[in-house]
Amino acid sequence: MKKTNIYGHRGAMGTHPENTLLSFQAALEQGADGVELDIQVTKDGELVVIHDDTVDRTTDGTGYVHDYSLHKLKALSAGCRFNHFPEYEPSWDQERIPTLQEVLCFLAPFGTEANIELKPHLAKHKGIERRVLETVQAWGSQTKIIYSSFHMPMLLRLKQLNNTANIAWLLNINLPLAADYMSCFQFESLHVDRKILLTEGNAFEQEGLLSVIRAWTVNQDQEIQQLLAKGVGTIMTDYPSRAIALRDGMI
Ligand code: G3P
Ligand code: CA
């Protein structure tokens, strides 16, 4: 059975400020095979790496990302709200929301895979797919990039623009005939909610697809072990070091 890859969800968000360079660095240091990240668009059209469409939960600011220029966004701390984390250090207060370009440049020397999730509301930004592809082409170097979204039209437009792009459809439902969808739309993978994959008799398992599927977001040891035993291709987790230790039989 092929070794399961471990991806750090928003970096290593269980222990570090999510979607920051600090978090991606932690995931790399812990040995993650890849990282997952989310993008949003600023008022002046810059692609930035942050999960929510507002800055309220993860920074010391308030309001929608799309109402901030990149310059104004960069004034916010993306680390100070995580001062309750055991590994917190005052230097985290200086952490900023990174641009997609900054994250790609950071990852490029390491060969770590990167999954860029495009939230469905980004579809209202005309040409977003081209912008993302151009940014990856300019700054992604040899990094294997996987583009994922719940929103099928954006995935199809990405594929139309670049036939070799690795595309994964995000799913939180069981999908009978999943293999047919994969082959018809030339998807590299399906990113499936762990709850579906842990359900007996799910279509992905029945169709023998588990080895190409990425499971999100798996944080409980028992669930990680169950999915490792099933031979899932990739496990995305907030705690990459823990999942790696379980995979490698260290704990
Ligand atoms: O990529 C799957 C997972 O990240 C989706 O959930 O809310 O963490 O973006 P969320
Ligand atoms: Ca995500």
mmCIF file of C-alpha atoms and ligand atoms in Angstrom:
data_model
loop_
_atom_site.group_PDB
_atom_site.id
_atom_site.type_symbol
_atom_site.label_atom_id
_atom_site.label_comp_id
_atom_site.label_asym_id
_atom_site.label_seq_id
_atom_site.Cartn_x
_atom_site.Cartn_y
_atom_site.Cartn_z
ATOM 1 C CA MET A 1 0.000 0.000 0.000
ATOM 2 C CA LYS A 2 1.366 3.442 -0.951
ATOM 3 C CA LYS A 3 2.399 5.676 1.958
ATOM 4 C CA THR A 4 -0.273 8.225 2.891
ATOM 5 C CA ASN A 5 0.789 11.847 2.438
ATOM 6 C CA ILE A 6 0.190 14.281 5.263
ATOM 7 C CA TYR A 7 -0.823 17.863 4.450
ATOM 8 C CA GLY A 8 -0.836 20.633 7.031
ATOM 9 C CA HIS A 9 -4.232 22.365 6.989
ATOM 10 C CA ARG A 10 -3.741 26.156 6.711
ATOM 11 C CA GLY A 11 -0.122 25.264 7.592
ATOM 12 C CA ALA A 12 -0.157 23.833 11.080
ATOM 13 C CA MET A 13 -3.209 25.671 12.368
ATOM 14 C CA GLY A 14 -3.579 23.507 15.460
ATOM 15 C CA THR A 15 -0.438 25.039 16.901
ATOM 16 C CA HIS A 16 0.383 28.152 14.837
ATOM 17 C CA PRO A 17 -1.463 31.180 13.381
ATOM 18 C CA GLU A 18 -3.369 29.750 10.417
ATOM 19 C CA ASN A 19 -2.421 30.632 6.830
ATOM 20 C CA THR A 20 0.719 32.559 7.841
ATOM 21 C CA LEU A 21 4.324 31.941 6.801
ATOM 22 C CA LEU A 22 4.918 30.983 10.436
ATOM 23 C CA SER A 23 2.303 28.270 10.119
ATOM 24 C CA PHE A 24 3.627 26.993 6.783
ATOM 25 C CA GLN A 25 7.156 26.944 8.204
ATOM 26 C CA ALA A 26 5.940 24.900 11.174
ATOM 27 C CA ALA A 27 4.266 22.397 8.837
ATOM 28 C CA LEU A 28 7.490 22.047 6.834
ATOM 29 C CA GLU A 29 9.595 21.630 9.966
ATOM 30 C CA GLN A 30 7.213 18.940 11.182
ATOM 31 C CA GLY A 31 7.762 17.047 7.917
ATOM 32 C CA ALA A 32 4.473 17.673 6.105
ATOM 33 C CA ASP A 33 4.341 16.470 2.500
ATOM 34 C CA GLY A 34 2.129 19.425 1.584
ATOM 35 C CA VAL A 35 0.183 22.372 2.893
ATOM 36 C CA GLU A 36 -3.352 23.560 2.285
ATOM 37 C CA LEU A 37 -4.172 27.272 2.056
ATOM 38 C CA ASP A 38 -7.112 29.558 1.303
ATOM 39 C CA ILE A 39 -7.114 32.717 -0.786
ATOM 40 C CA GLN A 40 -9.104 35.953 -0.828
ATOM 41 C CA VAL A 41 -8.889 39.127 -2.949
ATOM 42 C CA THR A 42 -8.123 42.631 -1.616
ATOM 43 C CA LYS A 43 -9.769 45.883 -2.697
ATOM 44 C CA ASP A 44 -6.859 46.523 -5.063
ATOM 45 C CA GLY A 45 -7.062 43.020 -6.560
ATOM 46 C CA GLU A 46 -4.175 41.336 -4.750
ATOM 47 C CA LEU A 47 -4.388 37.609 -3.934
ATOM 48 C CA VAL A 48 -3.862 37.089 -0.215
ATOM 49 C CA VAL A 49 -3.818 33.985 1.955
ATOM 50 C CA ILE A 50 -6.538 34.067 4.594
ATOM 51 C CA HIS A 51 -9.461 31.726 5.220
ATOM 52 C CA ASP A 52 -12.339 34.026 6.163
ATOM 53 C CA ASP A 53 -13.774 36.793 4.004
ATOM 54 C CA THR A 54 -13.314 39.094 7.015
ATOM 55 C CA VAL A 55 -10.206 39.792 9.090
ATOM 56 C CA ASP A 56 -12.034 39.790 12.426
ATOM 57 C CA ARG A 57 -11.334 36.265 13.680
ATOM 58 C CA THR A 58 -7.637 35.957 12.788
ATOM 59 C CA THR A 59 -6.259 39.513 13.046
ATOM 60 C CA ASP A 60 -6.515 42.607 15.231
ATOM 61 C CA GLY A 61 -8.600 44.354 12.539
ATOM 62 C CA THR A 62 -12.250 44.308 11.531
ATOM 63 C CA GLY A 63 -14.106 44.216 8.226
ATOM 64 C CA TYR A 64 -14.044 42.467 4.885
ATOM 65 C CA VAL A 65 -10.774 41.595 3.158
ATOM 66 C CA HIS A 66 -12.208 43.036 -0.077
ATOM 67 C CA ASP A 67 -12.528 46.440 1.630
ATOM 68 C CA TYR A 68 -8.784 46.570 2.449
ATOM 69 C CA SER A 69 -5.957 47.573 0.129
ATOM 70 C CA LEU A 70 -2.957 45.259 0.436
ATOM 71 C CA HIS A 71 -1.060 48.092 2.147
ATOM 72 C CA LYS A 72 -3.765 48.501 4.814
ATOM 73 C CA LEU A 73 -4.101 44.729 5.237
ATOM 74 C CA LYS A 74 -0.375 44.454 5.874
ATOM 75 C CA ALA A 75 -0.742 46.759 8.893
ATOM 76 C CA LEU A 76 -2.770 44.088 10.706
ATOM 77 C CA SER A 77 -1.261 41.446 12.977
ATOM 78 C CA ALA A 78 -2.087 37.901 11.868
ATOM 79 C CA GLY A 79 -0.446 36.397 14.958
ATOM 80 C CA CYS A 80 -1.558 38.294 18.044
ATOM 81 C CA ARG A 81 -4.954 36.586 18.312
ATOM 82 C CA PHE A 82 -3.179 33.261 18.804
ATOM 83 C CA ASN A 83 -1.436 34.270 22.051
ATOM 84 C CA HIS A 84 -3.286 31.474 23.883
ATOM 85 C CA PHE A 85 -1.388 28.815 21.878
ATOM 86 C CA PRO A 86 1.252 26.999 23.984
ATOM 87 C CA GLU A 87 4.031 27.852 21.526
ATOM 88 C CA TYR A 88 3.111 31.562 21.332
ATOM 89 C CA GLU A 89 5.981 34.023 21.323
ATOM 90 C CA PRO A 90 5.627 37.834 21.307
ATOM 91 C CA SER A 91 7.297 37.882 17.865
ATOM 92 C CA TRP A 92 4.099 36.316 16.475
ATOM 93 C CA ASP A 93 2.463 39.737 16.870
ATOM 94 C CA GLN A 94 4.560 40.907 13.903
ATOM 95 C CA GLU A 95 3.208 38.150 11.615
ATOM 96 C CA ARG A 96 1.288 39.491 8.595
ATOM 97 C CA ILE A 97 -1.286 38.105 6.190
ATOM 98 C CA PRO A 98 0.870 36.801 3.325
ATOM 99 C CA THR A 99 0.177 37.273 -0.355
ATOM 100 C CA LEU A 100 -0.140 34.127 -2.476
ATOM 101 C CA GLN A 101 3.112 35.151 -4.139
ATOM 102 C CA GLU A 102 4.894 35.305 -0.773
ATOM 103 C CA VAL A 103 3.674 31.847 0.192
ATOM 104 C CA LEU A 104 4.690 30.348 -3.161
ATOM 105 C CA CYS A 105 8.159 31.930 -2.887
ATOM 106 C CA PHE A 106 8.496 30.604 0.635
ATOM 107 C CA LEU A 107 7.533 27.050 -0.356
ATOM 108 C CA ALA A 108 9.428 26.883 -3.669
ATOM 109 C CA PRO A 109 12.829 25.687 -2.345
ATOM 110 C CA PHE A 110 11.333 22.828 -0.340
ATOM 111 C CA GLY A 111 9.410 20.831 -2.952
ATOM 112 C CA THR A 112 6.442 20.708 -0.603
ATOM 113 C CA GLU A 113 3.093 20.265 -2.357
ATOM 114 C CA ALA A 114 0.548 23.062 -2.012
ATOM 115 C CA ASN A 115 -3.231 22.926 -2.232
ATOM 116 C CA ILE A 116 -4.818 26.274 -3.051
ATOM 117 C CA GLU A 117 -8.497 26.322 -2.109
ATOM 118 C CA LEU A 118 -10.707 28.790 -3.962
ATOM 119 C CA LYS A 119 -13.807 29.616 -1.931
ATOM 120 C CA PRO A 120 -17.006 29.702 -4.055
ATOM 121 C CA HIS A 121 -17.578 33.456 -3.600
ATOM 122 C CA LEU A 122 -14.311 34.147 -5.472
ATOM 123 C CA ALA A 123 -16.186 33.236 -8.655
ATOM 124 C CA LYS A 124 -17.609 36.779 -8.676
ATOM 125 C CA HIS A 125 -14.102 38.095 -9.419
ATOM 126 C CA LYS A 126 -13.968 37.802 -13.187
ATOM 127 C CA GLY A 127 -10.658 36.333 -14.323
ATOM 128 C CA ILE A 128 -9.702 35.032 -10.881
ATOM 129 C CA GLU A 129 -8.651 31.683 -12.359
ATOM 130 C CA ARG A 130 -6.204 33.326 -14.758
ATOM 131 C CA ARG A 131 -4.791 35.501 -11.954
ATOM 132 C CA VAL A 132 -4.167 32.480 -9.755
ATOM 133 C CA LEU A 133 -2.588 30.448 -12.557
ATOM 134 C CA GLU A 134 -0.328 33.350 -13.569
ATOM 135 C CA THR A 135 0.811 33.857 -9.987
ATOM 136 C CA VAL A 136 1.637 30.168 -9.648
ATOM 137 C CA GLN A 137 3.435 30.147 -12.985
ATOM 138 C CA ALA A 138 5.534 33.166 -12.014
ATOM 139 C CA TRP A 139 6.370 32.193 -8.428
ATOM 140 C CA GLY A 140 5.524 28.534 -7.844
ATOM 141 C CA SER A 141 8.730 27.118 -9.318
ATOM 142 C CA GLN A 142 8.695 23.313 -9.070
ATOM 143 C CA THR A 143 6.075 23.177 -6.315
ATOM 144 C CA LYS A 144 3.276 20.719 -7.131
ATOM 145 C CA ILE A 145 0.107 22.785 -6.911
ATOM 146 C CA ILE A 146 -3.389 21.357 -6.507
ATOM 147 C CA TYR A 147 -6.336 23.700 -7.065
ATOM 148 C CA SER A 148 -9.481 22.806 -5.158
ATOM 149 C CA SER A 149 -12.956 24.241 -4.736
ATOM 150 C CA PHE A 150 -16.519 23.262 -3.965
ATOM 151 C CA HIS A 151 -17.424 25.455 -6.946
ATOM 152 C CA MET A 152 -17.183 23.307 -10.085
ATOM 153 C CA PRO A 153 -17.285 26.186 -12.667
ATOM 154 C CA MET A 154 -14.059 27.710 -11.326
ATOM 155 C CA LEU A 155 -12.384 24.297 -11.526
ATOM 156 C CA LEU A 156 -13.507 23.840 -15.113
ATOM 157 C CA ARG A 157 -12.251 27.305 -16.073
ATOM 158 C CA LEU A 158 -8.881 26.542 -14.456
ATOM 159 C CA LYS A 159 -8.669 23.340 -16.491
ATOM 160 C CA GLN A 160 -9.655 25.156 -19.693
ATOM 161 C CA LEU A 161 -6.886 27.688 -19.120
ATOM 162 C CA ASN A 162 -4.276 25.088 -18.217
ATOM 163 C CA ASN A 163 -4.940 21.508 -19.207
ATOM 164 C CA THR A 164 -2.081 20.218 -17.057
ATOM 165 C CA ALA A 165 -3.305 21.879 -13.840
ATOM 166 C CA ASN A 166 -3.988 19.481 -10.954
ATOM 167 C CA ILE A 167 -7.652 19.931 -10.117
ATOM 168 C CA ALA A 168 -9.532 18.504 -7.128
ATOM 169 C CA TRP A 169 -13.238 18.848 -6.447
ATOM 170 C CA LEU A 170 -14.079 19.484 -2.802
ATOM 171 C CA LEU A 171 -16.924 17.322 -1.566
ATOM 172 C CA ASN A 172 -18.896 16.908 1.628
ATOM 173 C CA ILE A 173 -21.305 14.379 0.137
ATOM 174 C CA ASN A 174 -21.123 10.759 -0.906
ATOM 175 C CA LEU A 175 -20.713 10.636 -4.691
ATOM 176 C CA PRO A 176 -21.843 7.482 -6.497
ATOM 177 C CA LEU A 177 -19.903 6.988 -9.752
ATOM 178 C CA ALA A 178 -17.117 9.236 -8.422
ATOM 179 C CA ALA A 179 -14.594 7.651 -10.798
ATOM 180 C CA ASP A 180 -16.733 8.700 -13.754
ATOM 181 C CA TYR A 181 -16.680 12.339 -12.559
ATOM 182 C CA MET A 182 -12.908 12.177 -12.132
ATOM 183 C CA SER A 183 -12.289 10.837 -15.584
ATOM 184 C CA CYS A 184 -14.885 13.004 -17.342
ATOM 185 C CA PHE A 185 -13.574 16.247 -15.814
ATOM 186 C CA GLN A 186 -9.941 15.092 -15.677
ATOM 187 C CA PHE A 187 -9.688 15.688 -11.955
ATOM 188 C CA GLU A 188 -6.402 14.720 -10.324
ATOM 189 C CA SER A 189 -8.170 14.002 -7.037
ATOM 190 C CA LEU A 190 -11.301 14.479 -4.971
ATOM 191 C CA HIS A 191 -10.979 16.192 -1.589
ATOM 192 C CA VAL A 192 -13.559 14.556 0.630
ATOM 193 C CA ASP A 193 -14.883 15.340 4.103
ATOM 194 C CA ARG A 194 -13.492 12.748 6.526
ATOM 195 C CA LYS A 195 -16.989 11.940 7.833
ATOM 196 C CA ILE A 196 -17.981 10.567 4.409
ATOM 197 C CA LEU A 197 -14.824 8.483 4.090
ATOM 198 C CA LEU A 198 -15.301 7.036 7.575
ATOM 199 C CA THR A 199 -18.834 5.891 6.713
ATOM 200 C CA GLU A 200 -19.078 2.203 5.864
ATOM 201 C CA GLY A 201 -19.954 1.530 2.246
ATOM 202 C CA ASN A 202 -19.137 5.015 0.922
ATOM 203 C CA ALA A 203 -18.865 5.226 -2.855
ATOM 204 C CA PHE A 204 -15.198 6.283 -2.859
ATOM 205 C CA GLU A 205 -14.152 3.152 -1.005
ATOM 206 C CA GLN A 206 -16.458 0.906 -3.028
ATOM 207 C CA GLU A 207 -14.975 2.211 -6.266
ATOM 208 C CA GLY A 208 -11.395 1.693 -5.063
ATOM 209 C CA LEU A 209 -10.553 5.392 -5.199
ATOM 210 C CA LEU A 210 -9.197 5.945 -1.696
ATOM 211 C CA SER A 211 -5.540 5.944 -2.751
ATOM 212 C CA VAL A 212 -6.053 9.063 -4.903
ATOM 213 C CA ILE A 213 -8.336 10.886 -2.470
ATOM 214 C CA ARG A 214 -7.390 13.586 0.037
ATOM 215 C CA ALA A 215 -9.357 13.567 3.277
ATOM 216 C CA TRP A 216 -10.108 16.776 5.233
ATOM 217 C CA THR A 217 -9.769 17.716 8.058
ATOM 218 C CA VAL A 218 -8.666 14.851 10.285
ATOM 219 C CA ASN A 219 -7.479 15.699 13.785
ATOM 220 C CA GLN A 220 -8.500 12.800 16.051
ATOM 221 C CA ASP A 221 -5.893 10.051 16.427
ATOM 222 C CA GLN A 222 -8.452 7.297 16.012
ATOM 223 C CA GLU A 223 -9.803 8.770 12.782
ATOM 224 C CA ILE A 224 -6.287 9.344 11.429
ATOM 225 C CA GLN A 225 -5.480 5.700 12.148
ATOM 226 C CA GLN A 226 -8.694 4.482 10.505
ATOM 227 C CA LEU A 227 -7.977 6.446 7.331
ATOM 228 C CA LEU A 228 -4.322 5.340 7.302
ATOM 229 C CA ALA A 229 -5.508 1.729 7.526
ATOM 230 C CA LYS A 230 -7.907 2.277 4.624
ATOM 231 C CA GLY A 231 -5.012 3.592 2.498
ATOM 232 C CA VAL A 232 -6.304 7.117 1.866
ATOM 233 C CA GLY A 233 -3.895 8.991 -0.425
ATOM 234 C CA THR A 234 -3.565 12.118 1.689
ATOM 235 C CA ILE A 235 -4.715 13.213 5.123
ATOM 236 C CA MET A 236 -5.107 16.939 5.752
ATOM 237 C CA THR A 237 -4.769 17.856 9.401
ATOM 238 C CA ASP A 238 -4.299 20.812 11.731
ATOM 239 C CA TYR A 239 -1.600 18.741 13.508
ATOM 240 C CA PRO A 240 0.797 17.417 10.857
ATOM 241 C CA SER A 241 3.462 16.283 13.356
ATOM 242 C CA ARG A 242 0.926 14.076 15.150
ATOM 243 C CA ALA A 243 -0.405 12.533 11.921
ATOM 244 C CA ILE A 244 3.137 11.912 10.666
ATOM 245 C CA ALA A 245 4.058 10.203 13.935
ATOM 246 C CA LEU A 246 0.981 7.963 13.669
ATOM 247 C CA ARG A 247 1.719 7.167 10.016
ATOM 248 C CA ASP A 248 5.364 6.357 10.729
ATOM 249 C CA GLY A 249 4.552 4.218 13.772
ATOM 250 C CA MET A 250 6.306 6.562 16.197
ATOM 251 C CA ILE A 251 3.356 6.708 18.638
HETATM 252 O O1 G3P B 1 -9.633 21.829 1.873
HETATM 253 C C1 G3P B 1 -10.635 21.430 2.691
HETATM 254 C C2 G3P B 1 -10.867 22.294 3.868
HETATM 255 O O2 G3P B 1 -9.843 23.205 4.027
HETATM 256 C C3 G3P B 1 -12.185 22.991 3.735
HETATM 257 O O3 G3P B 1 -12.540 23.588 4.919
HETATM 258 O O4 G3P B 1 -13.166 25.629 6.054
HETATM 259 O O5 G3P B 1 -10.942 24.682 6.438
HETATM 260 O O6 G3P B 1 -11.454 25.768 4.298
HETATM 261 P P1 G3P B 1 -11.992 24.984 5.432
HETATM 262 CA CA CA B 2 -9.420 25.421 3.200
#
